PDB file of C-alpha atoms in Angstrom:
ATOM      1  CA  MET A 265      16.259   8.125   9.020  1.00  0.00           C
ATOM      2  CA  HIS A 266      17.033   4.639  10.379  1.00  0.00           C
ATOM      3  CA  ARG A 267      20.147   3.784   8.395  1.00  0.00           C
ATOM      4  CA  ASP A 268      23.609   3.369   9.829  1.00  0.00           C
ATOM      5  CA  TYR A 269      25.623   6.077   8.069  1.00  0.00           C
ATOM      6  CA  GLN A 270      28.907   4.486   9.157  1.00  0.00           C
ATOM      7  CA  ALA A 271      28.165   1.497   6.897  1.00  0.00           C
ATOM      8  CA  ASN A 272      28.878   1.745   3.181  1.00  0.00           C
ATOM      9  CA  MET A 273      26.096  -0.673   2.176  1.00  0.00           C
ATOM     10  CA  PRO A 274      23.626   1.009  -0.201  1.00  0.00           C
ATOM     11  CA  ILE A 275      19.892   0.696   0.330  1.00  0.00           C
ATOM     12  CA  ARG A 276      18.874  -2.359  -1.658  1.00  0.00           C
ATOM     13  CA  LEU A 277      15.519  -2.660  -3.363  1.00  0.00           C
ATOM     14  CA  TYR A 278      14.760  -5.932  -5.129  1.00  0.00           C
ATOM     15  CA  GLN A 279      11.550  -6.400  -7.098  1.00  0.00           C
ATOM     16  CA  PHE A 280      10.345  -9.931  -7.846  1.00  0.00           C
ATOM     17  CA  ASP A 281       7.139 -11.146  -9.516  1.00  0.00           C
ATOM     18  CA  ASP A 282       5.390 -11.759  -6.199  1.00  0.00           C
ATOM     19  CA  TYR A 283       7.194  -9.599  -3.634  1.00  0.00           C
ATOM     20  CA  ILE A 284       9.478  -6.631  -3.010  1.00  0.00           C
ATOM     21  CA  GLU A 285      12.452  -6.793  -0.677  1.00  0.00           C
ATOM     22  CA  VAL A 286      14.079  -3.734   0.878  1.00  0.00           C
ATOM     23  CA  MET A 287      17.344  -3.870   2.841  1.00  0.00           C
ATOM     24  CA  ASN A 288      18.822  -0.955   4.752  1.00  0.00           C
ATOM     25  CA  ALA A 289      22.185  -0.677   6.533  1.00  0.00           C
ATOM     26  CA  GLY A 290      21.823  -0.920  10.286  1.00  0.00           C
ATOM     27  CA  GLY A 291      19.809  -3.378  12.319  1.00  0.00           C
ATOM     28  CA  LEU A 292      17.722  -2.580  15.381  1.00  0.00           C
ATOM     29  CA  TYR A 293      19.276   0.069  17.576  1.00  0.00           C
ATOM     30  CA  GLY A 294      19.427   0.988  21.257  1.00  0.00           C
ATOM     31  CA  GLU A 295      16.498  -0.381  23.277  1.00  0.00           C
ATOM     32  CA  ALA A 296      14.838  -2.022  20.241  1.00  0.00           C
ATOM     33  CA  ARG A 297      15.305  -5.813  20.166  1.00  0.00           C
ATOM     34  CA  PRO A 298      13.818  -8.617  18.032  1.00  0.00           C
ATOM     35  CA  LYS A 299      11.597  -9.630  20.986  1.00  0.00           C
ATOM     36  CA  ASN A 300      10.091  -6.153  21.483  1.00  0.00           C
ATOM     37  CA  PHE A 301       9.976  -4.937  17.860  1.00  0.00           C
ATOM     38  CA  PRO A 302       7.962  -2.926  16.749  1.00  0.00           C
ATOM     39  CA  SER A 303       6.606  -1.887  20.156  1.00  0.00           C
ATOM     40  CA  VAL A 304       9.904  -0.386  21.300  1.00  0.00           C
ATOM     41  CA  ASN A 305      12.022   1.872  19.158  1.00  0.00           C
ATOM     42  CA  ASP A 306      15.147   3.927  19.520  1.00  0.00           C
ATOM     43  CA  TYR A 307      16.674   6.484  17.206  1.00  0.00           C
ATOM     44  CA  ARG A 308      20.116   5.992  15.746  1.00  0.00           C
ATOM     45  CA  ASN A 309      19.780   9.404  14.061  1.00  0.00           C
ATOM     46  CA  PRO A 310      17.529  11.511  16.330  1.00  0.00           C
ATOM     47  CA  LEU A 311      18.300  14.793  14.553  1.00  0.00           C
ATOM     48  CA  VAL A 312      17.398  13.301  11.160  1.00  0.00           C
ATOM     49  CA  ALA A 313      14.238  11.780  12.662  1.00  0.00           C
ATOM     50  CA  GLU A 314      13.154  15.111  14.151  1.00  0.00           C
ATOM     51  CA  ALA A 315      13.931  17.002  10.933  1.00  0.00           C
ATOM     52  CA  MET A 316      11.851  14.515   8.912  1.00  0.00           C
ATOM     53  CA  ARG A 317       8.994  14.889  11.391  1.00  0.00           C
ATOM     54  CA  MET A 318       9.161  18.694  11.146  1.00  0.00           C
ATOM     55  CA  MET A 319       9.137  18.512   7.320  1.00  0.00           C
ATOM     56  CA  LYS A 320       6.150  16.135   7.540  1.00  0.00           C
ATOM     57  CA  TYR A 321       7.942  13.243   5.833  1.00  0.00           C
ATOM     58  CA  VAL A 322       6.969  11.094   8.800  1.00  0.00           C
ATOM     59  CA  ASN A 323       3.699  11.288  10.692  1.00  0.00           C
ATOM     60  CA  LYS A 324       4.656  10.513  14.259  1.00  0.00           C
ATOM     61  CA  LEU A 325       7.700   8.965  15.753  1.00  0.00           C
ATOM     62  CA  ASN A 326       7.212   5.198  16.263  1.00  0.00           C
ATOM     63  CA  ARG A 327       4.229   4.955  13.853  1.00  0.00           C
ATOM     64  CA  GLY A 328       5.942   3.784  10.640  1.00  0.00           C
ATOM     65  CA  VAL A 329       5.507   0.025  10.952  1.00  0.00           C
ATOM     66  CA  THR A 330       1.863   0.379  12.002  1.00  0.00           C
ATOM     67  CA  ARG A 331       1.159   2.715   9.050  1.00  0.00           C
ATOM     68  CA  VAL A 332       2.827   0.340   6.585  1.00  0.00           C
ATOM     69  CA  GLN A 333       0.800  -2.623   7.859  1.00  0.00           C
ATOM     70  CA  GLU A 334      -2.467  -0.629   7.705  1.00  0.00           C
ATOM     71  CA  MET A 335      -1.806   0.516   4.140  1.00  0.00           C
ATOM     72  CA  LEU A 336      -0.930  -3.017   3.015  1.00  0.00           C
ATOM     73  CA  LYS A 337      -4.128  -4.345   4.622  1.00  0.00           C
ATOM     74  CA  ASP A 338      -6.202  -1.626   2.917  1.00  0.00           C
ATOM     75  CA  ASN A 339      -4.581  -2.628  -0.380  1.00  0.00           C
ATOM     76  CA  GLY A 340      -5.444  -6.309   0.100  1.00  0.00           C
ATOM     77  CA  ASN A 341      -1.852  -7.432   0.690  1.00  0.00           C
ATOM     78  CA  PRO A 342      -0.643  -9.662   3.504  1.00  0.00           C
ATOM     79  CA  PRO A 343       1.338  -7.939   6.278  1.00  0.00           C
ATOM     80  CA  ALA A 344       4.956  -6.972   5.578  1.00  0.00           C
ATOM     81  CA  GLU A 345       7.550  -9.331   7.010  1.00  0.00           C
ATOM     82  CA  PHE A 346      10.307  -7.637   9.000  1.00  0.00           C
ATOM     83  CA  ASP A 347      13.589  -9.515   9.429  1.00  0.00           C
ATOM     84  CA  VAL A 348      15.100  -7.841  12.475  1.00  0.00           C
ATOM     85  CA  ASN A 349      17.524 -10.598  13.434  1.00  0.00           C
ATOM     86  CA  THR A 350      20.379  -9.366  11.235  1.00  0.00           C
ATOM     87  CA  ILE A 351      22.801  -7.202  13.194  1.00  0.00           C
ATOM     88  CA  THR A 352      24.042  -5.088  10.272  1.00  0.00           C
ATOM     89  CA  ALA A 353      20.899  -4.750   8.148  1.00  0.00           C
ATOM     90  CA  PHE A 354      17.139  -4.377   8.344  1.00  0.00           C
ATOM     91  CA  ARG A 355      15.074  -6.350   5.803  1.00  0.00           C
ATOM     92  CA  VAL A 356      11.409  -5.909   4.877  1.00  0.00           C
ATOM     93  CA  ASN A 357       9.502  -8.159   2.452  1.00  0.00           C
ATOM     94  CA  VAL A 358       6.181  -7.022   1.006  1.00  0.00           C
ATOM     95  CA  HIS A 359       4.261  -9.832  -0.711  1.00  0.00           C
ATOM     96  CA  ALA A 360       1.681  -9.478  -3.463  1.00  0.00           C
ATOM     97  CA  THR A 361      -1.778 -11.017  -3.621  1.00  0.00           C
ATOM     98  CA  ASN A 362      -4.266 -11.523  -6.430  1.00  0.00           C
ATOM     99  CA  GLU A 363      -5.895  -8.243  -5.315  1.00  0.00           C
ATOM    100  CA  SER A 364      -2.662  -6.301  -5.691  1.00  0.00           C
ATOM    101  CA  ASP A 365      -1.628  -3.890  -8.400  1.00  0.00           C
ATOM    102  CA  LEU A 366       0.505  -6.417 -10.269  1.00  0.00           C
ATOM    103  CA  SER A 367       0.185  -5.856 -13.975  1.00  0.00           C
ATOM    104  CA  LYS A 368       2.218  -8.891 -14.965  1.00  0.00           C
ATOM    105  CA  GLY A 369       3.108 -12.265 -13.592  1.00  0.00           C
ATOM    106  CA  THR A 370       1.103 -15.370 -12.978  1.00  0.00           C
ATOM    107  CA  SER A 371      -0.461 -16.903  -9.929  1.00  0.00           C
ATOM    108  CA  GLN A 372       1.131 -20.067  -8.591  1.00  0.00           C
ATOM    109  CA  GLY A 373       0.393 -23.133 -10.653  1.00  0.00           C
ATOM    110  CA  THR A 374      -1.797 -21.392 -13.226  1.00  0.00           C
ATOM    111  CA  SER A 375      -1.400 -19.173 -16.240  1.00  0.00           C
ATOM    112  CA  GLN A 376      -3.957 -16.663 -14.958  1.00  0.00           C
ATOM    113  CA  THR A 377      -2.705 -13.110 -15.579  1.00  0.00           C
ATOM    114  CA  TYR A 378      -3.025 -10.618 -12.724  1.00  0.00           C
ATOM    115  CA  LYS A 379      -5.261  -7.611 -13.338  1.00  0.00           C
ATOM    116  CA  THR A 380      -4.661  -4.275 -11.723  1.00  0.00           C
ATOM    117  CA  ILE A 381      -7.337  -2.965  -9.409  1.00  0.00           C
ATOM    118  CA  GLU A 382      -8.029  -0.232 -11.950  1.00  0.00           C
ATOM    119  CA  GLU A 383      -8.578  -2.842 -14.704  1.00  0.00           C
ATOM    120  CA  ARG A 384     -10.935  -4.776 -12.417  1.00  0.00           C
ATOM    121  CA  ILE A 385     -12.945  -1.605 -11.680  1.00  0.00           C
ATOM    122  CA  ILE A 386     -13.257  -0.714 -15.367  1.00  0.00           C
ATOM    123  CA  GLU A 387     -14.387  -4.226 -16.264  1.00  0.00           C
ATOM    124  CA  PHE A 388     -16.799  -4.488 -13.313  1.00  0.00           C
ATOM    125  CA  CYS A 389     -18.411  -1.154 -14.197  1.00  0.00           C
ATOM    126  CA  LYS A 390     -19.644  -2.307 -17.608  1.00  0.00           C
ATOM    127  CA  GLU A 391     -22.940  -1.964 -15.791  1.00  0.00           C
ATOM    128  CA  PRO A 392     -23.584   0.880 -13.317  1.00  0.00           C
ATOM    129  CA  ARG A 393     -22.294  -0.003  -9.835  1.00  0.00           C
ATOM    130  CA  SER A 394     -22.391   1.738  -6.460  1.00  0.00           C
ATOM    131  CA  LEU A 395     -19.260   2.601  -4.517  1.00  0.00           C
ATOM    132  CA  ALA A 396     -20.130  -0.113  -1.996  1.00  0.00           C
ATOM    133  CA  GLU A 397     -20.428  -2.725  -4.766  1.00  0.00           C
ATOM    134  CA  ILE A 398     -17.119  -1.743  -6.374  1.00  0.00           C
ATOM    135  CA  THR A 399     -15.273  -1.607  -3.044  1.00  0.00           C
ATOM    136  CA  GLU A 400     -16.564  -5.047  -2.035  1.00  0.00           C
ATOM    137  CA  PHE A 401     -15.807  -6.533  -5.465  1.00  0.00           C
ATOM    138  CA  CYS A 402     -12.184  -5.362  -5.188  1.00  0.00           C
ATOM    139  CA  GLY A 403     -11.863  -6.761  -1.655  1.00  0.00           C
ATOM    140  CA  PHE A 404     -11.537  -3.495   0.272  1.00  0.00           C
ATOM    141  CA  LYS A 405     -13.324  -2.352   3.410  1.00  0.00           C
ATOM    142  CA  ASP A 406     -12.682   1.404   3.634  1.00  0.00           C
ATOM    143  CA  LYS A 407     -14.846   3.028   0.942  1.00  0.00           C
ATOM    144  CA  ARG A 408     -13.416   6.526   1.445  1.00  0.00           C
ATOM    145  CA  LYS A 409      -9.790   5.437   1.019  1.00  0.00           C
ATOM    146  CA  PHE A 410     -10.724   3.202  -1.907  1.00  0.00           C
ATOM    147  CA  ARG A 411     -12.544   6.049  -3.664  1.00  0.00           C
ATOM    148  CA  GLU A 412      -9.612   8.446  -3.154  1.00  0.00           C
ATOM    149  CA  ARG A 413      -6.929   5.988  -4.224  1.00  0.00           C
ATOM    150  CA  TYR A 414      -8.553   4.075  -7.084  1.00  0.00           C
ATOM    151  CA  LEU A 415     -11.926   5.400  -8.217  1.00  0.00           C
ATOM    152  CA  ASN A 416     -11.344   9.186  -8.330  1.00  0.00           C
ATOM    153  CA  PRO A 417      -8.264   8.914 -10.600  1.00  0.00           C
ATOM    154  CA  LEU A 418     -10.387   6.971 -13.136  1.00  0.00           C
ATOM    155  CA  LEU A 419     -13.232   9.526 -13.177  1.00  0.00           C
ATOM    156  CA  GLY A 420     -13.550  11.342 -16.466  1.00  0.00           C
ATOM    157  CA  THR A 421     -11.128   9.116 -18.347  1.00  0.00           C
ATOM    158  CA  GLN A 422     -12.369   5.555 -17.773  1.00  0.00           C
ATOM    159  CA  ILE A 423     -15.306   5.827 -15.374  1.00  0.00           C
ATOM    160  CA  GLN A 424     -18.147   8.333 -15.079  1.00  0.00           C
ATOM    161  CA  MET A 425     -20.849   9.067 -12.520  1.00  0.00           C
ATOM    162  CA  THR A 426     -24.444   8.285 -13.403  1.00  0.00           C
ATOM    163  CA  ILE A 427     -25.553  11.438 -11.531  1.00  0.00           C
ATOM    164  CA  PRO A 428     -22.678  13.872 -12.217  1.00  0.00           C
ATOM    165  CA  ASP A 429     -24.543  16.955 -10.923  1.00  0.00           C
ATOM    166  CA  LYS A 430     -24.969  15.254  -7.501  1.00  0.00           C
ATOM    167  CA  PRO A 431     -21.642  13.500  -6.799  1.00  0.00           C
ATOM    168  CA  THR A 432     -22.534  12.693  -3.171  1.00  0.00           C
ATOM    169  CA  SER A 433     -26.009  11.305  -3.897  1.00  0.00           C
ATOM    170  CA  ARG A 434     -26.768   8.047  -2.105  1.00  0.00           C
ATOM    171  CA  PHE A 435     -28.053   6.798  -5.476  1.00  0.00           C
ATOM    172  CA  GLN A 436     -24.737   7.555  -7.206  1.00  0.00           C
ATOM    173  CA  LYS A 437     -23.345   4.820  -9.393  1.00  0.00           C
ATOM    174  CA  TYR A 438     -20.272   4.552 -11.573  1.00  0.00           C
ATOM    175  CA  THR A 439     -20.129   3.197 -15.094  1.00  0.00           C
ATOM    176  CA  ASN A 440     -17.427   2.493 -17.631  1.00  0.00           C
ATOM    177  CA  ILE A 441     -17.187   5.202 -20.323  1.00  0.00           C
ATOM    178  CA  ILE A 442     -16.027   2.765 -23.004  1.00  0.00           C
ATOM    179  CA  TYR A 443     -19.129   0.538 -22.829  1.00  0.00           C
ATOM    180  CA  GLN A 444     -21.689   3.350 -23.085  1.00  0.00           C
TER     181      GLN A 444
END
């Protein structure tokens, strides 16, 4: 939607141990400048932008950066870094944290192996735990989003409810199936 289709540069996606870098052809466009980004936007490809909005690939026009930053925060990552000073390209770096979903790699200066959030949940639930306890342990604030993204996919295979006939009970806890 934002790329410069007159450039022949492919979209570049580089994955490193501690961050991901994405580069796209075409820098800021029109009224958008490094000093007013991301508050001001302009559309290089307005027909593509409108088509993507109609097909529900994008939520609202001029909401993308805010949505990305919110999702990274919910995931426990630092904010994405946007390099908007390049005239011919747009670069975004997304850095990992110890709370991220890295399944390999080591933290700086140690040999500690990263654990995925799912692995942390399974280990933490050796004893029955409430949603609030699990969410706090994993460093998240929004319990609903956390349950949808991480806990629900584990239900039935790795984690089970202590009161399965009353899934919304305020006394509901979750326990690891393996350690029963």
